[in-house]
Every structure is written in structure tokens, then in C-alpha cells.
XYZ file of C-alpha atoms in Angstrom:
258
model
C 48.180 -40.735 57.908
C 46.803 -38.446 55.125
C 47.256 -34.722 55.538
C 44.151 -32.468 55.782
C 44.132 -29.583 53.331
C 42.582 -26.302 54.440
C 40.358 -24.443 51.954
C 41.825 -21.517 50.117
C 40.845 -17.983 51.047
C 40.272 -16.206 54.342
C 38.502 -18.015 57.154
C 34.746 -17.472 57.577
C 33.432 -16.604 60.980
C 30.877 -19.047 62.406
C 28.300 -16.323 63.136
C 28.387 -15.025 59.597
C 28.057 -18.517 58.174
C 24.948 -19.223 60.255
C 23.399 -15.879 59.324
C 24.010 -16.468 55.622
C 22.520 -19.938 55.823
C 19.387 -18.622 57.543
C 18.984 -15.897 54.973
C 19.375 -18.394 52.160
C 16.620 -20.699 53.396
C 14.118 -17.925 54.287
C 11.186 -17.975 51.729
C 7.958 -16.012 51.085
C 5.763 -17.983 53.459
C 5.192 -14.873 55.555
C 3.413 -13.244 52.624
C 0.919 -16.084 52.450
C 0.331 -15.876 56.190
C -0.163 -12.114 56.003
C -2.644 -12.471 53.127
C -4.621 -15.024 55.148
C -4.656 -12.632 58.102
C -5.943 -9.710 55.991
C -8.626 -11.911 54.415
C -9.762 -13.101 57.838
C -9.959 -9.516 59.115
C -11.994 -8.440 56.103
C -14.411 -11.330 56.642
C -14.714 -10.342 60.300
C -15.558 -6.741 59.434
C -18.191 -7.880 56.909
C -19.800 -10.128 59.520
C -19.833 -7.307 62.088
C -21.348 -4.930 59.504
C -24.053 -7.438 58.563
C -24.920 -8.035 62.221
C -25.696 -4.333 62.620
C -27.285 -3.763 59.179
C -30.981 -3.124 58.709
C -33.306 -5.886 57.555
C -33.685 -4.501 53.980
C -29.893 -4.470 53.591
C -29.638 -8.060 54.818
C -32.332 -9.155 52.372
C -30.605 -7.333 49.521
C -27.232 -8.965 50.189
C -28.837 -12.369 50.648
C -30.860 -12.045 47.441
C -27.834 -11.026 45.398
C -25.701 -13.985 46.504
C -28.528 -16.436 45.924
C -29.224 -15.275 42.345
C -27.003 -12.370 41.183
C -28.467 -12.054 37.672
C -32.093 -12.477 38.678
C -31.768 -10.060 41.584
C -30.166 -7.426 39.336
C -33.138 -7.614 36.991
C -35.551 -7.328 39.901
C -33.845 -4.234 41.282
C -33.478 -2.486 37.938
C -29.698 -2.629 37.831
C -29.156 -4.163 34.413
C -26.572 -2.756 32.007
C -27.431 -0.004 29.570
C -29.149 -1.261 26.450
C -30.077 -4.602 27.985
C -33.669 -3.756 28.875
C -33.201 -5.553 32.203
C -34.229 -2.658 34.416
C -37.285 -2.321 36.573
C -40.561 -2.536 34.641
C -42.313 0.814 34.867
C -45.875 0.718 36.169
C -48.155 3.100 38.027
C -46.813 2.128 41.437
C -43.152 2.903 40.733
C -43.358 5.628 38.086
C -42.156 8.261 40.571
C -39.009 6.280 41.277
C -38.241 5.902 37.560
C -38.881 9.603 36.948
C -36.399 10.518 39.671
C -33.833 8.161 38.169
C -34.195 9.791 34.735
C -34.057 13.305 36.185
C -30.809 12.511 38.000
C -29.271 11.338 34.728
C -30.384 14.499 32.928
C -28.598 16.622 35.528
C -25.339 15.283 34.079
C -26.024 16.844 30.668
C -23.757 19.928 30.303
C -26.582 22.221 29.132
C -29.102 21.020 31.719
C -29.420 24.351 33.544
C -30.097 26.000 30.217
C -33.138 23.870 29.357
C -34.259 22.472 32.724
C -37.460 24.578 32.580
C -38.289 23.142 29.157
C -38.564 19.520 30.297
C -41.862 18.419 31.764
C -42.697 15.044 33.312
C -46.273 13.886 33.732
C -48.163 10.651 34.239
C -50.961 9.779 31.833
C -53.137 6.739 31.399
C -50.679 5.477 28.788
C -47.476 5.914 30.758
C -44.778 8.310 31.881
C -44.672 11.270 29.488
C -41.549 13.396 28.963
C -42.299 16.604 27.055
C -39.431 18.570 25.493
C -40.869 22.069 25.124
C -39.493 24.503 22.571
C -38.968 28.240 22.971
C -38.972 31.096 20.468
C -35.274 30.627 19.714
C -35.505 26.867 19.126
C -34.341 24.977 22.203
C -34.174 21.363 21.008
C -34.762 21.747 17.262
C -33.765 24.451 14.839
C -36.796 26.686 14.314
C -38.842 25.556 11.328
C -36.678 22.457 10.865
C -36.403 18.849 11.977
C -32.667 19.326 12.624
C -31.824 18.923 16.348
C -29.760 21.561 18.121
C -26.640 20.645 20.084
C -28.615 20.783 23.335
C -31.362 18.631 21.820
C -28.915 15.976 20.636
C -27.172 15.830 24.034
C -30.484 15.554 25.854
C -31.762 12.750 23.608
C -28.450 10.881 24.000
C -28.780 11.014 27.785
C -32.407 9.878 27.612
C -31.439 6.973 25.347
C -28.927 5.722 27.928
C -31.602 5.657 30.636
C -34.600 4.461 28.632
C -32.644 1.591 27.077
C -32.264 0.059 30.550
C -36.029 -0.312 30.869
C -38.087 -3.102 29.297
C -41.009 -0.779 28.532
C -41.994 0.191 25.005
C -41.662 3.786 23.864
C -43.927 6.060 21.821
C -42.595 9.290 20.282
C -44.881 12.194 19.364
C -44.315 15.432 17.482
C -46.437 18.560 18.040
C -46.458 22.105 16.660
C -48.135 25.375 17.576
C -50.997 26.837 15.546
C -48.912 29.280 13.522
C -49.198 28.593 9.812
C -46.000 27.033 8.587
C -45.678 26.196 4.970
C -42.794 25.918 2.548
C -43.986 25.796 -1.020
C -41.716 24.118 -3.529
C -42.368 22.600 -6.940
C -44.615 19.579 -6.512
C -44.224 19.665 -2.738
C -45.898 21.373 0.207
C -44.421 21.171 3.698
C -46.475 22.204 6.708
C -47.078 21.545 10.380
C -48.152 17.959 9.806
C -44.918 17.105 8.037
C -42.808 19.019 10.579
C -44.363 17.276 13.579
C -43.815 13.825 12.075
C -40.269 14.631 10.952
C -39.233 15.897 14.371
C -40.617 12.805 16.092
C -38.826 10.567 13.609
C -35.576 12.519 14.013
C -35.837 12.019 17.771
C -36.266 8.296 17.152
C -33.144 8.162 14.980
C -31.043 10.012 17.576
C -32.302 7.751 20.366
C -31.490 4.687 18.280
C -28.014 6.021 17.523
C -27.237 6.481 21.204
C -28.298 3.073 22.450
C -32.056 2.652 22.493
C -32.921 -1.032 22.206
C -33.996 -2.355 18.788
C -37.789 -2.298 18.422
C -38.236 -0.446 21.722
C -40.005 2.326 19.809
C -43.392 0.976 18.762
C -45.039 4.138 17.425
C -44.036 7.487 15.929
C -46.893 9.974 15.886
C -47.342 13.447 14.407
C -50.228 15.651 15.567
C -49.393 19.075 14.089
C -51.409 21.583 16.194
C -54.280 19.224 16.998
C -53.212 18.603 20.602
C -52.066 21.923 22.024
C -50.477 21.896 25.466
C -51.560 25.493 26.093
C -54.930 25.618 24.351
C -55.728 29.198 25.396
C -52.535 30.355 23.668
C -52.337 28.334 20.449
C -49.354 30.337 19.137
C -47.253 29.781 22.293
C -43.870 28.269 21.410
C -44.261 25.673 24.165
C -46.914 23.978 22.060
C -44.043 22.980 19.776
C -42.701 19.901 21.461
C -41.516 16.337 21.114
C -43.009 13.918 23.631
C -41.587 10.582 24.737
C -44.159 8.255 26.297
C -42.774 5.353 28.302
C -45.663 2.922 28.302
C -46.711 1.258 31.531
C -46.005 -2.442 31.908
C -49.530 -3.643 31.338
C -49.601 -1.692 28.057
C -46.191 -2.930 26.990
C -47.283 -4.627 23.791
C -46.624 -3.855 20.173
C -49.472 -2.777 17.852
C -49.248 -6.153 16.094
C -49.692 -7.990 19.396
C -52.574 -5.748 20.350
C -54.439 -6.643 17.148
C -54.307 -10.385 17.802
């Protein structure tokens, strides 16, 4: 009869052996089960929230899941520079104005020039007038060079206007004070200054994200269209105006001539 040989080393207790074996075979299945539980709870909370939500909220959620991209365009939530925002027209111009004003509040110098920004609705569209003061709020006095505040303001406007599909018109205006720099073979006056400031505004807007070809006109009026006609020398007559054309007028001059 063959002899049985015991294993070398100290004996192992039965309880310890069973515990070690159980620990060895235990996997990460509990993590999967826990993740399923958390997902189910989240789904339950969403269902409970939707059951108690208002009808507009239900329609919004339903519309987004049916057509995310199309619904974003409809609600004016497109990315900056995409021109996929809400088309501005006479019925929603107040909403768009509020949206732009909220963005301007984020400009560091807003409190400094808040009284120099004027919104108005005209037959052509939403007009944003940037009114100067005696010290030169948005442009250096007598120059087409923008100030720091003017550049920051135009950059913020570019971010908001680029979201909208509407065309943009930029105007330059001066007061009635004679302004003339005489140089050899060149005269520079209010007409040139008004056009140059409007065109500078266009370049800054383009630099900070305005969509290509969104600007369809750059106009210079010198002192022919005074904002404060009874005070033609008032500094507020010096202004750059951005006109966001209404949807029905959202055509280029070339298209309009066809």
C-alpha cells in the first residue's frame, strides 16, 4: 500500500481556505448592477418630472428628441457664427433686443457706456445706436480708431449678431461741427469720417466672428441725419448705427435689383 505524503508547510484552517476561495472568485458584477439601479432611478425621476411639467416644457422636450438640429434652429439656439438663430421680425424683435442687452451686460465697461447705447425699431429693422460723448466713448475724437470700450462692445455684438440669419447694415454719422484736415492733395471731412467709422466697425465685427457677407451695406451720412436736430453740435449726433434687418427685408442689394 503506497504511503500518502502530506504537503510541506503549516496546515491551513478550513475556514480560512473557504474565505480565500470566496474572495478569489468574487468579481465586479455588483458594479454593473449598481449602475443599472442608478440609471433606472434617473429614468424614474425624469418620468416623474415630465408628468408634472407644463405643456410648453413637454412640447419642447418632445420637439428636441424628434429633431434636435431642426428644433435648435427654430428656437434660436444655434452656435455662434452659424447664423442658425431665430429670424428677427417685427413680432419677436423685443425678445431679440433683450437677448442682445443681456450679452452686453457681460462687457466689463458696460456700466460706463450703458447710457450711450440706444435700441429702437424702425421700418427697416432693429437699430442699435452707439452714441458718442465729448470725450470720445467708442471712437477716438476726430478719428476712425476705436477706443478700448468700443472694441469690446463691438466684439460682444459680433458674438450675438452672428447667431442670427438676418443681414446687417452699418451706418456712420457725425455732428454738424466743421471737421476738416487739410493735407497736400487731400481733404478729410465729416463725410470721410462717417464712412471710415462705419467701415472700421465692420472690420472689428468681422474680426470677432460676424458671418461672411452678413454685412450688406456700409453707409456714411456725415451730419445729414442728426439724431438731435435741435442741437446739431451735440456729441450724441456722432454715432455708429447697426441695423439688423427684419426677415422680410433680408435680401442683398443684388437680389433686390433682380
